[in-house]
Each structure stands twice: as structure tokens, then as C-alpha cells.
Backbone as XML, in Angstrom:
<?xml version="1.0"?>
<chain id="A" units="angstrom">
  <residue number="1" name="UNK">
    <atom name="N" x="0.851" y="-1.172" z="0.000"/>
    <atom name="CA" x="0.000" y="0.000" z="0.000"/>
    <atom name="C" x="0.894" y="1.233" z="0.000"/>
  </residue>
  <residue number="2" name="UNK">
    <atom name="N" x="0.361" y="2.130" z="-0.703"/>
    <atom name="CA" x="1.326" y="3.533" z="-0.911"/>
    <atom name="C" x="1.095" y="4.364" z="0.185"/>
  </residue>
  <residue number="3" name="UNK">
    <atom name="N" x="2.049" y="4.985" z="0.749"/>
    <atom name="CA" x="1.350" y="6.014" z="1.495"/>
    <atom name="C" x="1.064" y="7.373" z="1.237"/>
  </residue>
  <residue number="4" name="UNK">
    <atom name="N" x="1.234" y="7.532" z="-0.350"/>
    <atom name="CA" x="0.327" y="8.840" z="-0.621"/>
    <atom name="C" x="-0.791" y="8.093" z="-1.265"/>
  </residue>
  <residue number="5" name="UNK">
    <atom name="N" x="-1.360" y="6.985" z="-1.147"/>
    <atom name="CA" x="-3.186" y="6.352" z="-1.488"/>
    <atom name="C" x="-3.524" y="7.371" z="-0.267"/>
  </residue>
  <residue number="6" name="UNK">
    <atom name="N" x="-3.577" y="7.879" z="0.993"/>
    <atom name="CA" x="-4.106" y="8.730" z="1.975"/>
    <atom name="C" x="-4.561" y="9.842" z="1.570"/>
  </residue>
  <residue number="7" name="UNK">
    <atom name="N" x="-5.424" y="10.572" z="1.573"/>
    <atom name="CA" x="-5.669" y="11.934" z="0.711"/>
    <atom name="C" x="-5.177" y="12.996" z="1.719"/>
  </residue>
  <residue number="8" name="UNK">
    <atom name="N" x="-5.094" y="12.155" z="3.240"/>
    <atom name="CA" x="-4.083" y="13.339" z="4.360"/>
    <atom name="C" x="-2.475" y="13.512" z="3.972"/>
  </residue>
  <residue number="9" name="UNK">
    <atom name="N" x="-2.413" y="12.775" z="3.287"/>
    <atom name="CA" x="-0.723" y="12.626" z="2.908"/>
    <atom name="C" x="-0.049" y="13.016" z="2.163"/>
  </residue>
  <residue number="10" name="UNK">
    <atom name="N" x="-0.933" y="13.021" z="0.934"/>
    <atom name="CA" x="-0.681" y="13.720" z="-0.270"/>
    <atom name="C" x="-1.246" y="15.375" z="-0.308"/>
  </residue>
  <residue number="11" name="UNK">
    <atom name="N" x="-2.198" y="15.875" z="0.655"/>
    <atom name="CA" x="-2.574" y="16.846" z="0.909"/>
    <atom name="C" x="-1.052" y="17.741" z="2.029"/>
  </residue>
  <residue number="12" name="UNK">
    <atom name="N" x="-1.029" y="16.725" z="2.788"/>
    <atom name="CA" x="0.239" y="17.291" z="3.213"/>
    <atom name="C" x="1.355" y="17.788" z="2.533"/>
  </residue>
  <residue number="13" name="UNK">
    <atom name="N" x="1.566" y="16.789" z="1.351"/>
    <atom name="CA" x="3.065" y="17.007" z="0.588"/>
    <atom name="C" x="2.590" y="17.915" z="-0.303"/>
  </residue>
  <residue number="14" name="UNK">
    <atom name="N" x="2.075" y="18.167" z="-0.844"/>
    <atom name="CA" x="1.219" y="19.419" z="-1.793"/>
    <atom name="C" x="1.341" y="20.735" z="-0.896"/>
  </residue>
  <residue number="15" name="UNK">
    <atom name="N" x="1.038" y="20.784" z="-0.214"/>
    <atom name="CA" x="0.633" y="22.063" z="0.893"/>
    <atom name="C" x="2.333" y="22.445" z="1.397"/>
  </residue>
  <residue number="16" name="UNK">
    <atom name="N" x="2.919" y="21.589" z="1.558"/>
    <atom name="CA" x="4.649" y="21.805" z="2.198"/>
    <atom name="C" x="5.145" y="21.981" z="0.501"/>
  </residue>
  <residue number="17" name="UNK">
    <atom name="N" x="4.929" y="21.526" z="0.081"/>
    <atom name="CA" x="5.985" y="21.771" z="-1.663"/>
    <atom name="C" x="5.533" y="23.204" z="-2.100"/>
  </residue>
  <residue number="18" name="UNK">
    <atom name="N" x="4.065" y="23.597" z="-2.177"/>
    <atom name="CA" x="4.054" y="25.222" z="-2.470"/>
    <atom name="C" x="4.276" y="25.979" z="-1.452"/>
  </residue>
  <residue number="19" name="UNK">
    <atom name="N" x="4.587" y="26.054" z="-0.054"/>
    <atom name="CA" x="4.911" y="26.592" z="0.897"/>
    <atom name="C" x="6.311" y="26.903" z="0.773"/>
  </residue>
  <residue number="20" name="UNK">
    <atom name="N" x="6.751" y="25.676" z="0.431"/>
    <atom name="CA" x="8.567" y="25.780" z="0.023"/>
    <atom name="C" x="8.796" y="26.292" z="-0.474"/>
  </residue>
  <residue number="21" name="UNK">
    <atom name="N" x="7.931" y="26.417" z="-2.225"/>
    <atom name="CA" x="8.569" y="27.080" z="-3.265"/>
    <atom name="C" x="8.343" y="28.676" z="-3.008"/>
  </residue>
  <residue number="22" name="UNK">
    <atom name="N" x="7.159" y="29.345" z="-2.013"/>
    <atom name="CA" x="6.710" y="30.309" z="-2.012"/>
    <atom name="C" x="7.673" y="31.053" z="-1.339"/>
  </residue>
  <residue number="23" name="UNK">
    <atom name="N" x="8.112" y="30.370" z="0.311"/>
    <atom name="CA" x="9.460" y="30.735" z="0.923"/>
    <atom name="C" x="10.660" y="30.945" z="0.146"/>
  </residue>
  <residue number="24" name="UNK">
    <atom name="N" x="10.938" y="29.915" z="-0.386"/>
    <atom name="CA" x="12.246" y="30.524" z="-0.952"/>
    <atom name="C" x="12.196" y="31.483" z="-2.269"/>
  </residue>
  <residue number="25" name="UNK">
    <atom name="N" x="10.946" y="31.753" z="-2.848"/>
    <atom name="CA" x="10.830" y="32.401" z="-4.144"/>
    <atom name="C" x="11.003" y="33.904" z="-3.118"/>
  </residue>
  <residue number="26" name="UNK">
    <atom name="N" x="10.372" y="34.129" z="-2.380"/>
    <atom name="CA" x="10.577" y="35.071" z="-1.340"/>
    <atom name="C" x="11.514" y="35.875" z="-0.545"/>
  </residue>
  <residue number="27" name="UNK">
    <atom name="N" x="12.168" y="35.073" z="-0.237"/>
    <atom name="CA" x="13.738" y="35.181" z="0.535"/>
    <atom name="C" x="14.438" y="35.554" z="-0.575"/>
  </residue>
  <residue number="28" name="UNK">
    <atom name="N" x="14.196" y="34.943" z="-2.601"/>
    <atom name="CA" x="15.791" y="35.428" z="-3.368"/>
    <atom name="C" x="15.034" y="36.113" z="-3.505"/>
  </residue>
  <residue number="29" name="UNK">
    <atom name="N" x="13.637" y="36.921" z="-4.097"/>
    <atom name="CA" x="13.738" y="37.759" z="-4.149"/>
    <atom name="C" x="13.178" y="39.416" z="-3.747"/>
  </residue>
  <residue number="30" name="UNK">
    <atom name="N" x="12.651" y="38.710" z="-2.703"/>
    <atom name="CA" x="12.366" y="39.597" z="-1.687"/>
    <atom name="C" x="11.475" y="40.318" z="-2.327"/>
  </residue>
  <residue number="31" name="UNK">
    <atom name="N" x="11.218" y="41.739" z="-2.165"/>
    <atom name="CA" x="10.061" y="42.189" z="-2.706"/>
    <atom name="C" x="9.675" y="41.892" z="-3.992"/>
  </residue>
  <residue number="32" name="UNK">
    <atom name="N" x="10.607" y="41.852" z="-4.921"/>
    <atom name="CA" x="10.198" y="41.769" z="-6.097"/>
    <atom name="C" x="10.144" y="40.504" z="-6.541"/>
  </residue>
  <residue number="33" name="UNK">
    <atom name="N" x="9.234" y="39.254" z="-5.703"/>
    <atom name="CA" x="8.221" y="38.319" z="-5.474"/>
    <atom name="C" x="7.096" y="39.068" z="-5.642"/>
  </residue>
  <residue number="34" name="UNK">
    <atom name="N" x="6.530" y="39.944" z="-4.836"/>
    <atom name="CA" x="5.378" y="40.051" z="-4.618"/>
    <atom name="C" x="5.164" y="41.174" z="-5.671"/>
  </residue>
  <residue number="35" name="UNK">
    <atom name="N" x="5.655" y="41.301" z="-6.337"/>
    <atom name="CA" x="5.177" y="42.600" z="-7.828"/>
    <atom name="C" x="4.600" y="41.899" z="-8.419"/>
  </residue>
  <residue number="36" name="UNK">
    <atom name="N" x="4.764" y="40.327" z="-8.283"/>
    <atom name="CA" x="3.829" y="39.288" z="-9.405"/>
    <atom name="C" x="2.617" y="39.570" z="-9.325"/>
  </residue>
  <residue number="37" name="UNK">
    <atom name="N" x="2.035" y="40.460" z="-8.198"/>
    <atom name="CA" x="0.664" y="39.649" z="-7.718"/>
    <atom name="C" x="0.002" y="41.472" z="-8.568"/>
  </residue>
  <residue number="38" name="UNK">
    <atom name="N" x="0.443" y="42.146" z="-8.793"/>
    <atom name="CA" x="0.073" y="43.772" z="-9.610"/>
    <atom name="C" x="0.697" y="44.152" z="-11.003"/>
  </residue>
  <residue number="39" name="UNK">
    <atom name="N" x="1.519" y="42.953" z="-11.225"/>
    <atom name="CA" x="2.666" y="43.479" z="-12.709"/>
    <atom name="C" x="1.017" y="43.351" z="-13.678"/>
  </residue>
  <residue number="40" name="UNK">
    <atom name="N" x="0.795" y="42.899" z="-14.322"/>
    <atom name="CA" x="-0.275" y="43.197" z="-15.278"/>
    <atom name="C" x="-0.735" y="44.175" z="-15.001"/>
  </residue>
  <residue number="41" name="UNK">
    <atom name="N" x="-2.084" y="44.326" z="-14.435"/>
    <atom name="CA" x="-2.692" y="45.100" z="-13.970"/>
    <atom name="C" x="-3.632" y="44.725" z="-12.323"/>
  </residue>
  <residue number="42" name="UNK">
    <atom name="N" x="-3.708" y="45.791" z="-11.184"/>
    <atom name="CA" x="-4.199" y="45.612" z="-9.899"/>
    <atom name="C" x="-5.415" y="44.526" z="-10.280"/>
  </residue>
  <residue number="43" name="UNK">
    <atom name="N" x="-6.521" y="44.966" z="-11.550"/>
    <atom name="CA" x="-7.131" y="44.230" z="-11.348"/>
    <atom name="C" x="-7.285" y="42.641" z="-11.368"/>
  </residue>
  <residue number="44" name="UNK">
    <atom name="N" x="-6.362" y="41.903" z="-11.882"/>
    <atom name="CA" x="-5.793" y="40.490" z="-11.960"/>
    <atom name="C" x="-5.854" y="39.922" z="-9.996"/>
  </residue>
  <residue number="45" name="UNK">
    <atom name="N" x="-5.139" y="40.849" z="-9.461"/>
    <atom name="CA" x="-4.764" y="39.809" z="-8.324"/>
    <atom name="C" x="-5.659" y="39.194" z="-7.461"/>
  </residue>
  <residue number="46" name="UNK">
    <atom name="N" x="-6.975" y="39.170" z="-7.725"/>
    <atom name="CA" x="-8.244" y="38.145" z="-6.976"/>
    <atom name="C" x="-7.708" y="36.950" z="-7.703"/>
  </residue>
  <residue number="47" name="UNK">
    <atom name="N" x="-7.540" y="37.130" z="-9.014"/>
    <atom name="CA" x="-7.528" y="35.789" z="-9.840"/>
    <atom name="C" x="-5.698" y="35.265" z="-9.603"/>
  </residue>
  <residue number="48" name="UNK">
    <atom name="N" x="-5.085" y="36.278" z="-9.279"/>
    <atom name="CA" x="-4.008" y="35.327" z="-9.087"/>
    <atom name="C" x="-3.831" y="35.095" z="-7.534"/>
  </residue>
  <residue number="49" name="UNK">
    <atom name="N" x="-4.177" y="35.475" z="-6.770"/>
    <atom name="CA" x="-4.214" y="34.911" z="-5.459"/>
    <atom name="C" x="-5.086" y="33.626" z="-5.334"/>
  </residue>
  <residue number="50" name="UNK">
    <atom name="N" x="-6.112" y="33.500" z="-5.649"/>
    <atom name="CA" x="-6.576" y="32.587" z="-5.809"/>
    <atom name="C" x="-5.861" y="31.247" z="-6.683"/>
  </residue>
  <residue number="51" name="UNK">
    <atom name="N" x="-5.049" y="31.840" z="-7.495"/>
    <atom name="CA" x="-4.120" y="30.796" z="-8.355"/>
    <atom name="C" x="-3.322" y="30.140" z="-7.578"/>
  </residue>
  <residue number="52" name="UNK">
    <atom name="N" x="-2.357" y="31.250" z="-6.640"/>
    <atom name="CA" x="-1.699" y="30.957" z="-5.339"/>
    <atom name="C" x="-2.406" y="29.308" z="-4.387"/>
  </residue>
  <residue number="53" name="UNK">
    <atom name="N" x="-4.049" y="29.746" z="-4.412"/>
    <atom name="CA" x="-4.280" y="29.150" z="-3.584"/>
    <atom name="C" x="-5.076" y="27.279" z="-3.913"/>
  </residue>
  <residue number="54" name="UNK">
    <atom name="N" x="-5.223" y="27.249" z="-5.499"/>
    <atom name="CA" x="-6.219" y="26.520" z="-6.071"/>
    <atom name="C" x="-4.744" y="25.298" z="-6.544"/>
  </residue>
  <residue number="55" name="UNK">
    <atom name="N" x="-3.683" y="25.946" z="-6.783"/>
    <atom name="CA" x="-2.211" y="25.247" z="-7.389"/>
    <atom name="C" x="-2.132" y="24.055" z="-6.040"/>
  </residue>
  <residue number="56" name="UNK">
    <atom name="N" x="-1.849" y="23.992" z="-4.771"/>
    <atom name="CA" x="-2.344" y="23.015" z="-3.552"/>
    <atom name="C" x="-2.761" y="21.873" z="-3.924"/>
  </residue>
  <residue number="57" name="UNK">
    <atom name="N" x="-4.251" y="22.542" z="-4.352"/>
    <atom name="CA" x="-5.618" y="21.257" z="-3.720"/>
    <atom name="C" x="-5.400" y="20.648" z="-5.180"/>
  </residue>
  <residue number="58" name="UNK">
    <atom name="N" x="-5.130" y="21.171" z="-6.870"/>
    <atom name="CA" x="-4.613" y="20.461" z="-7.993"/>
    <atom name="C" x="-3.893" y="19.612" z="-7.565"/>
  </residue>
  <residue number="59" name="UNK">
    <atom name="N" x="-2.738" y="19.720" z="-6.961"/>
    <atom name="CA" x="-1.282" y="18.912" z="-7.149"/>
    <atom name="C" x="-1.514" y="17.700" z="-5.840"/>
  </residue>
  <residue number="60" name="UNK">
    <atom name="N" x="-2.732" y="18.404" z="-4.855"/>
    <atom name="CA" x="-2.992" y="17.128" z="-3.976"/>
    <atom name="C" x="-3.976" y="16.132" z="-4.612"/>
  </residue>
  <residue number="61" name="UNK">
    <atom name="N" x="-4.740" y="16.443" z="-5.367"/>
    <atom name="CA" x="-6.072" y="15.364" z="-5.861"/>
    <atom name="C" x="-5.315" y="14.477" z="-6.945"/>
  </residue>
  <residue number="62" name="UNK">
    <atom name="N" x="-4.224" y="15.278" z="-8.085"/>
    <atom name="CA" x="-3.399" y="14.827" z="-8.832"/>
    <atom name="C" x="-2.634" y="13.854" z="-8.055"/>
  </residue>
  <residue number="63" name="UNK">
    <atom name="N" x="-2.300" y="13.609" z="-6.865"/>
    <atom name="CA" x="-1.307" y="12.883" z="-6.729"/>
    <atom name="C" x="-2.058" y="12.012" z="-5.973"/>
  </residue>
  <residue number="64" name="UNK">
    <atom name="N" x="-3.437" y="12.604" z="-4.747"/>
    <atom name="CA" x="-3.773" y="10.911" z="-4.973"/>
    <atom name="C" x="-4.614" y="9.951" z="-6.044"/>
  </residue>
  <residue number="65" name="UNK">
    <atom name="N" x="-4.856" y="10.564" z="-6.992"/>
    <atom name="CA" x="-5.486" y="9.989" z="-8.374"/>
    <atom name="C" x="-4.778" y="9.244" z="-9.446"/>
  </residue>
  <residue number="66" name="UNK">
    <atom name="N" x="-3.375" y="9.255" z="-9.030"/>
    <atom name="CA" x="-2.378" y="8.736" z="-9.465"/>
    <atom name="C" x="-1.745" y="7.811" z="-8.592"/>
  </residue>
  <residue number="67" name="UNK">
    <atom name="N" x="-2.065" y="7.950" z="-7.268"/>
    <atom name="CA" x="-1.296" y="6.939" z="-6.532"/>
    <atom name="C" x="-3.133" y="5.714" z="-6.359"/>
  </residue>
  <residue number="68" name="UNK">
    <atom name="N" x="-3.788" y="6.445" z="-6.488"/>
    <atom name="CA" x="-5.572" y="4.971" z="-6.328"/>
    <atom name="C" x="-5.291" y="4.611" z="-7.709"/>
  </residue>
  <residue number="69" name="UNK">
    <atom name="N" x="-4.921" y="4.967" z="-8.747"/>
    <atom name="CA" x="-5.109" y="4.304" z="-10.219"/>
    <atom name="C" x="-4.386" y="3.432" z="-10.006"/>
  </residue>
  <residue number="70" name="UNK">
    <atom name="N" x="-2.757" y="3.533" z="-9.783"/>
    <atom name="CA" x="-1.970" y="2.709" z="-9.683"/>
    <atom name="C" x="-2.347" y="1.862" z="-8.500"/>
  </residue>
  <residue number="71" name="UNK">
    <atom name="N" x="-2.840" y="1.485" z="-7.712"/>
    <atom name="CA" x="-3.110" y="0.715" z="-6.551"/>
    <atom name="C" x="-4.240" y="0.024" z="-6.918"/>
  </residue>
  <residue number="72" name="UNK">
    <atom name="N" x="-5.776" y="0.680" z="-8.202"/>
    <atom name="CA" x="-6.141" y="0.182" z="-8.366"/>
    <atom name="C" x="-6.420" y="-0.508" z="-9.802"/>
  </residue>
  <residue number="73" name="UNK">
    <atom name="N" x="-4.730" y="-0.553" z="-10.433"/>
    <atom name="CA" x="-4.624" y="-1.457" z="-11.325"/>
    <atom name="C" x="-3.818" y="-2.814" z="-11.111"/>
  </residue>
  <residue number="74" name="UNK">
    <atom name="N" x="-3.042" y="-2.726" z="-9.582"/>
    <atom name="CA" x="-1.849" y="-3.727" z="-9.454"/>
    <atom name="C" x="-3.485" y="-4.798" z="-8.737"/>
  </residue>
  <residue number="75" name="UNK">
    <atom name="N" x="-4.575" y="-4.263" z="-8.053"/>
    <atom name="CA" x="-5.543" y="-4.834" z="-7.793"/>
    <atom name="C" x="-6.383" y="-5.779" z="-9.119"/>
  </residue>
  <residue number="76" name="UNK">
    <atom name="N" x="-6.497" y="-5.187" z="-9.697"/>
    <atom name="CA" x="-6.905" y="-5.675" z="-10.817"/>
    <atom name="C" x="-6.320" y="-6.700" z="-11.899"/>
  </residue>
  <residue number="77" name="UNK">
    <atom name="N" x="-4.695" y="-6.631" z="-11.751"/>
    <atom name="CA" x="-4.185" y="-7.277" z="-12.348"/>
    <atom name="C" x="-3.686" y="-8.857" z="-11.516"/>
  </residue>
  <residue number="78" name="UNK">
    <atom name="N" x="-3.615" y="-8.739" z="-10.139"/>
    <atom name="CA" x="-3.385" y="-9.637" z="-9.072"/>
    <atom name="C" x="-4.918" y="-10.687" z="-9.466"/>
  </residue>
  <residue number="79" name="UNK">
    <atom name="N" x="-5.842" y="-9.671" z="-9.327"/>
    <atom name="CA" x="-7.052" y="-10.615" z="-9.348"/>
    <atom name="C" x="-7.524" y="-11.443" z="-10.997"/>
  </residue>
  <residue number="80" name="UNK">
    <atom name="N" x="-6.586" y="-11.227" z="-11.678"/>
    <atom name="CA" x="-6.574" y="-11.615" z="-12.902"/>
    <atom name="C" x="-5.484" y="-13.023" z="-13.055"/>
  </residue>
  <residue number="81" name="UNK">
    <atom name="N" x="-4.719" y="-13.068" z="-11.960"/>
    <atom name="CA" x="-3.511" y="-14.370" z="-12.370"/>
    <atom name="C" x="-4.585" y="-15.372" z="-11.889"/>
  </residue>
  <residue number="82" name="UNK">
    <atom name="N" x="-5.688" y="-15.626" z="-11.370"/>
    <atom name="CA" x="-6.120" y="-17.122" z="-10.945"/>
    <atom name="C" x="-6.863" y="-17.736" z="-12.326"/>
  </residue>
  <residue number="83" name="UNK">
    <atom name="N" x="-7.746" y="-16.066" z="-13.138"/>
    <atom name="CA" x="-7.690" y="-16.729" z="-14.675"/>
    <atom name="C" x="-7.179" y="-16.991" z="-15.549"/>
  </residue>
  <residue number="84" name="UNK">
    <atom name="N" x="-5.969" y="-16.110" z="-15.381"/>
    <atom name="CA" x="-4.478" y="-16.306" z="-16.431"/>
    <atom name="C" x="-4.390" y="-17.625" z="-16.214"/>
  </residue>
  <residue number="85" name="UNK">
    <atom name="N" x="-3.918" y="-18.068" z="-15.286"/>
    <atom name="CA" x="-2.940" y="-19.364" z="-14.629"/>
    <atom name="C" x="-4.054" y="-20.608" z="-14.747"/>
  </residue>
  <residue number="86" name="UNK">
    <atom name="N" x="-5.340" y="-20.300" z="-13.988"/>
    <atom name="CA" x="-6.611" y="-21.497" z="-14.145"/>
    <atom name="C" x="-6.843" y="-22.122" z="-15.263"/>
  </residue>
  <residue number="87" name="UNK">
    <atom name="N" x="-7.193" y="-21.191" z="-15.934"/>
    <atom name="CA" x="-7.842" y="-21.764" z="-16.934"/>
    <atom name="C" x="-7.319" y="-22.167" z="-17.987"/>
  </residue>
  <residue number="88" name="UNK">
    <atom name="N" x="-6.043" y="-21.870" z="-18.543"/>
    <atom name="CA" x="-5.253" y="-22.689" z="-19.320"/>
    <atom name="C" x="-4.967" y="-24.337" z="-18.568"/>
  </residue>
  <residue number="89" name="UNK">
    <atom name="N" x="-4.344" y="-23.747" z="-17.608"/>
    <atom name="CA" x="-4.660" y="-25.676" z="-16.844"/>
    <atom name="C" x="-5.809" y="-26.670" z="-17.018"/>
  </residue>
  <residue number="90" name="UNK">
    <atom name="N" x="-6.690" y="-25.958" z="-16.448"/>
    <atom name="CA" x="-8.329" y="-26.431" z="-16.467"/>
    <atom name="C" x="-8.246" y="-26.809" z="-17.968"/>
  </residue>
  <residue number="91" name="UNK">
    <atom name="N" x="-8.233" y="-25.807" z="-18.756"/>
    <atom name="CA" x="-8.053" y="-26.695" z="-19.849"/>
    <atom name="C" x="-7.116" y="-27.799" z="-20.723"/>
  </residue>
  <residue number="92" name="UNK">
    <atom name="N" x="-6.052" y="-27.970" z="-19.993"/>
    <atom name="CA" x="-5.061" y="-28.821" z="-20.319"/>
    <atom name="C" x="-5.893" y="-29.916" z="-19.508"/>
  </residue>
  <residue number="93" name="UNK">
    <atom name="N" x="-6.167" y="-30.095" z="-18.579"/>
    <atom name="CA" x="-6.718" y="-31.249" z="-18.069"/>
    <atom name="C" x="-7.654" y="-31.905" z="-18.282"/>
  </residue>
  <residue number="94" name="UNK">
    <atom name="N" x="-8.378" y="-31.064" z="-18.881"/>
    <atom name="CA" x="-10.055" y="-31.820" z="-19.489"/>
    <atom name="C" x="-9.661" y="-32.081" z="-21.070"/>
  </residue>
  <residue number="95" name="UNK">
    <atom name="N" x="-8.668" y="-31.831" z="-21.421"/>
    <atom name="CA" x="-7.675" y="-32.380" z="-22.732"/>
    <atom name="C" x="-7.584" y="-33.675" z="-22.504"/>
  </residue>
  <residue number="96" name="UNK">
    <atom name="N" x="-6.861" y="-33.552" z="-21.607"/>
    <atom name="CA" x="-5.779" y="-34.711" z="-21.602"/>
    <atom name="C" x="-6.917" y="-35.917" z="-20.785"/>
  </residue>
  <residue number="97" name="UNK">
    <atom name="N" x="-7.955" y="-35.764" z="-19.978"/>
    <atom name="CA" x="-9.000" y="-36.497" z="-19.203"/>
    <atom name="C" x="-9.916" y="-37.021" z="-20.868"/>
  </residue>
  <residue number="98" name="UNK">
    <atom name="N" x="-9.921" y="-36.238" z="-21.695"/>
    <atom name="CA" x="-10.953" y="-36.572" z="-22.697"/>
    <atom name="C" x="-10.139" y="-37.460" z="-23.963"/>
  </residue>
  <residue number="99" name="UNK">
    <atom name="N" x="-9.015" y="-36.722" z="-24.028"/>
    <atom name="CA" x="-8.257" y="-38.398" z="-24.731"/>
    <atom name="C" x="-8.074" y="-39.336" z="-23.892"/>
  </residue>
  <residue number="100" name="UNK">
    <atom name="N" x="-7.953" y="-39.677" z="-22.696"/>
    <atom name="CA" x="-7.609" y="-40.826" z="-21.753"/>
    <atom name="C" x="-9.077" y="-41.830" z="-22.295"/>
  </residue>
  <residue number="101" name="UNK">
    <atom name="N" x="-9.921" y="-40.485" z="-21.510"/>
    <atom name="CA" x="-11.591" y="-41.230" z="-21.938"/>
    <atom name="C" x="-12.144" y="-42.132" z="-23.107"/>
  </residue>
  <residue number="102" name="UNK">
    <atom name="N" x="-11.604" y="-41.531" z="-24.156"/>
    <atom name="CA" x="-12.012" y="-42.109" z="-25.713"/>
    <atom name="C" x="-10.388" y="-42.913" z="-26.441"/>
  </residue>
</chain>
């Protein structure tokens, strides 16, 4: 089992990775970070703060939607070896039982 299948987990690592990038985009360049949020024009920054804030909850649903696909294809494929493997046997045997027979 993965431990970003958790949607607390992957919500976590999403939330610390743009926190990171925001800190250090911050620290090199200090104010002129935050000119991003008025360089077009004042009226943009509802929509880019909100960009700020919507980039998170993307990169958390993305990653657990990628970690349940994959968890629920190794499921799918596990539950597939008893017909892989069965039924070629099963049929080797009712072969080989039906020439014995006749």
C-alpha cells in the first residue's frame, strides 16, 4: 500500500511543496516576489491569489489519483492471475481427461 493512497498525505506534501517554493521564491527575491501579484494590472490579483491558492488542492487530488489508479490497477491485475494461470490448466486437463476417456 502507498502512502500517498491517503488523501491526508498527499494533501500534506502538496501544501509543504508550495509553501517551500513560495518561501524561498521570497527570501531570493524579496520584494520583487510580490510585484507578481500587480505586474499586469491591480485588477488580476483576486484571480491570481486565488491561483496561489487553487495550485495546492490540484497537485494534492493529482497525486492521490495517481497513486488509487496505480493501486487500483496492481488490484486488478493480481485478481486476474487465478484466470491467467486457471484456466489454461483447467483446460489442459479436461484435454488430456478426454483423450484418456475415448
Amino acid at each position: 500500500v502507498s502512502p500517498t493512497n491517503n488523501i491526508n498525505t498527499s494533501s500534506y506534501i502538496s501544501f509543504t511543496y508550495i509553501s517551500y517554493i513560495f518561501i524561498c521564491r521570497s527570501f531570493k527575491n524579496e520584494l520583487a516576489y510580490f510585484s507578481k501579484y500587480i505586474q499586469p494590472t491591480q485588477i488580476l490579483l483576486p484571480i491570481i491569489i486565488l491561483e496561489d491558492f487553487t495550485k495546492p488542492s490540484f497537485l494534492n487530488f493529482q497525486l492521490f489519483k495517481n497513486m488509487l489508479t496505480d493501486e487500483l490497477i496492481v488490484v486488478v491485475l493480481v485478481s486476474l492471475v487465478p484466470i491467467i494461470i486457471f484456466t489454461p490448466v483447467g483446460l489442459f486437463t479436461n484435454i488430456m481427461s478426454t483423450f484418456l476417456l475415448f
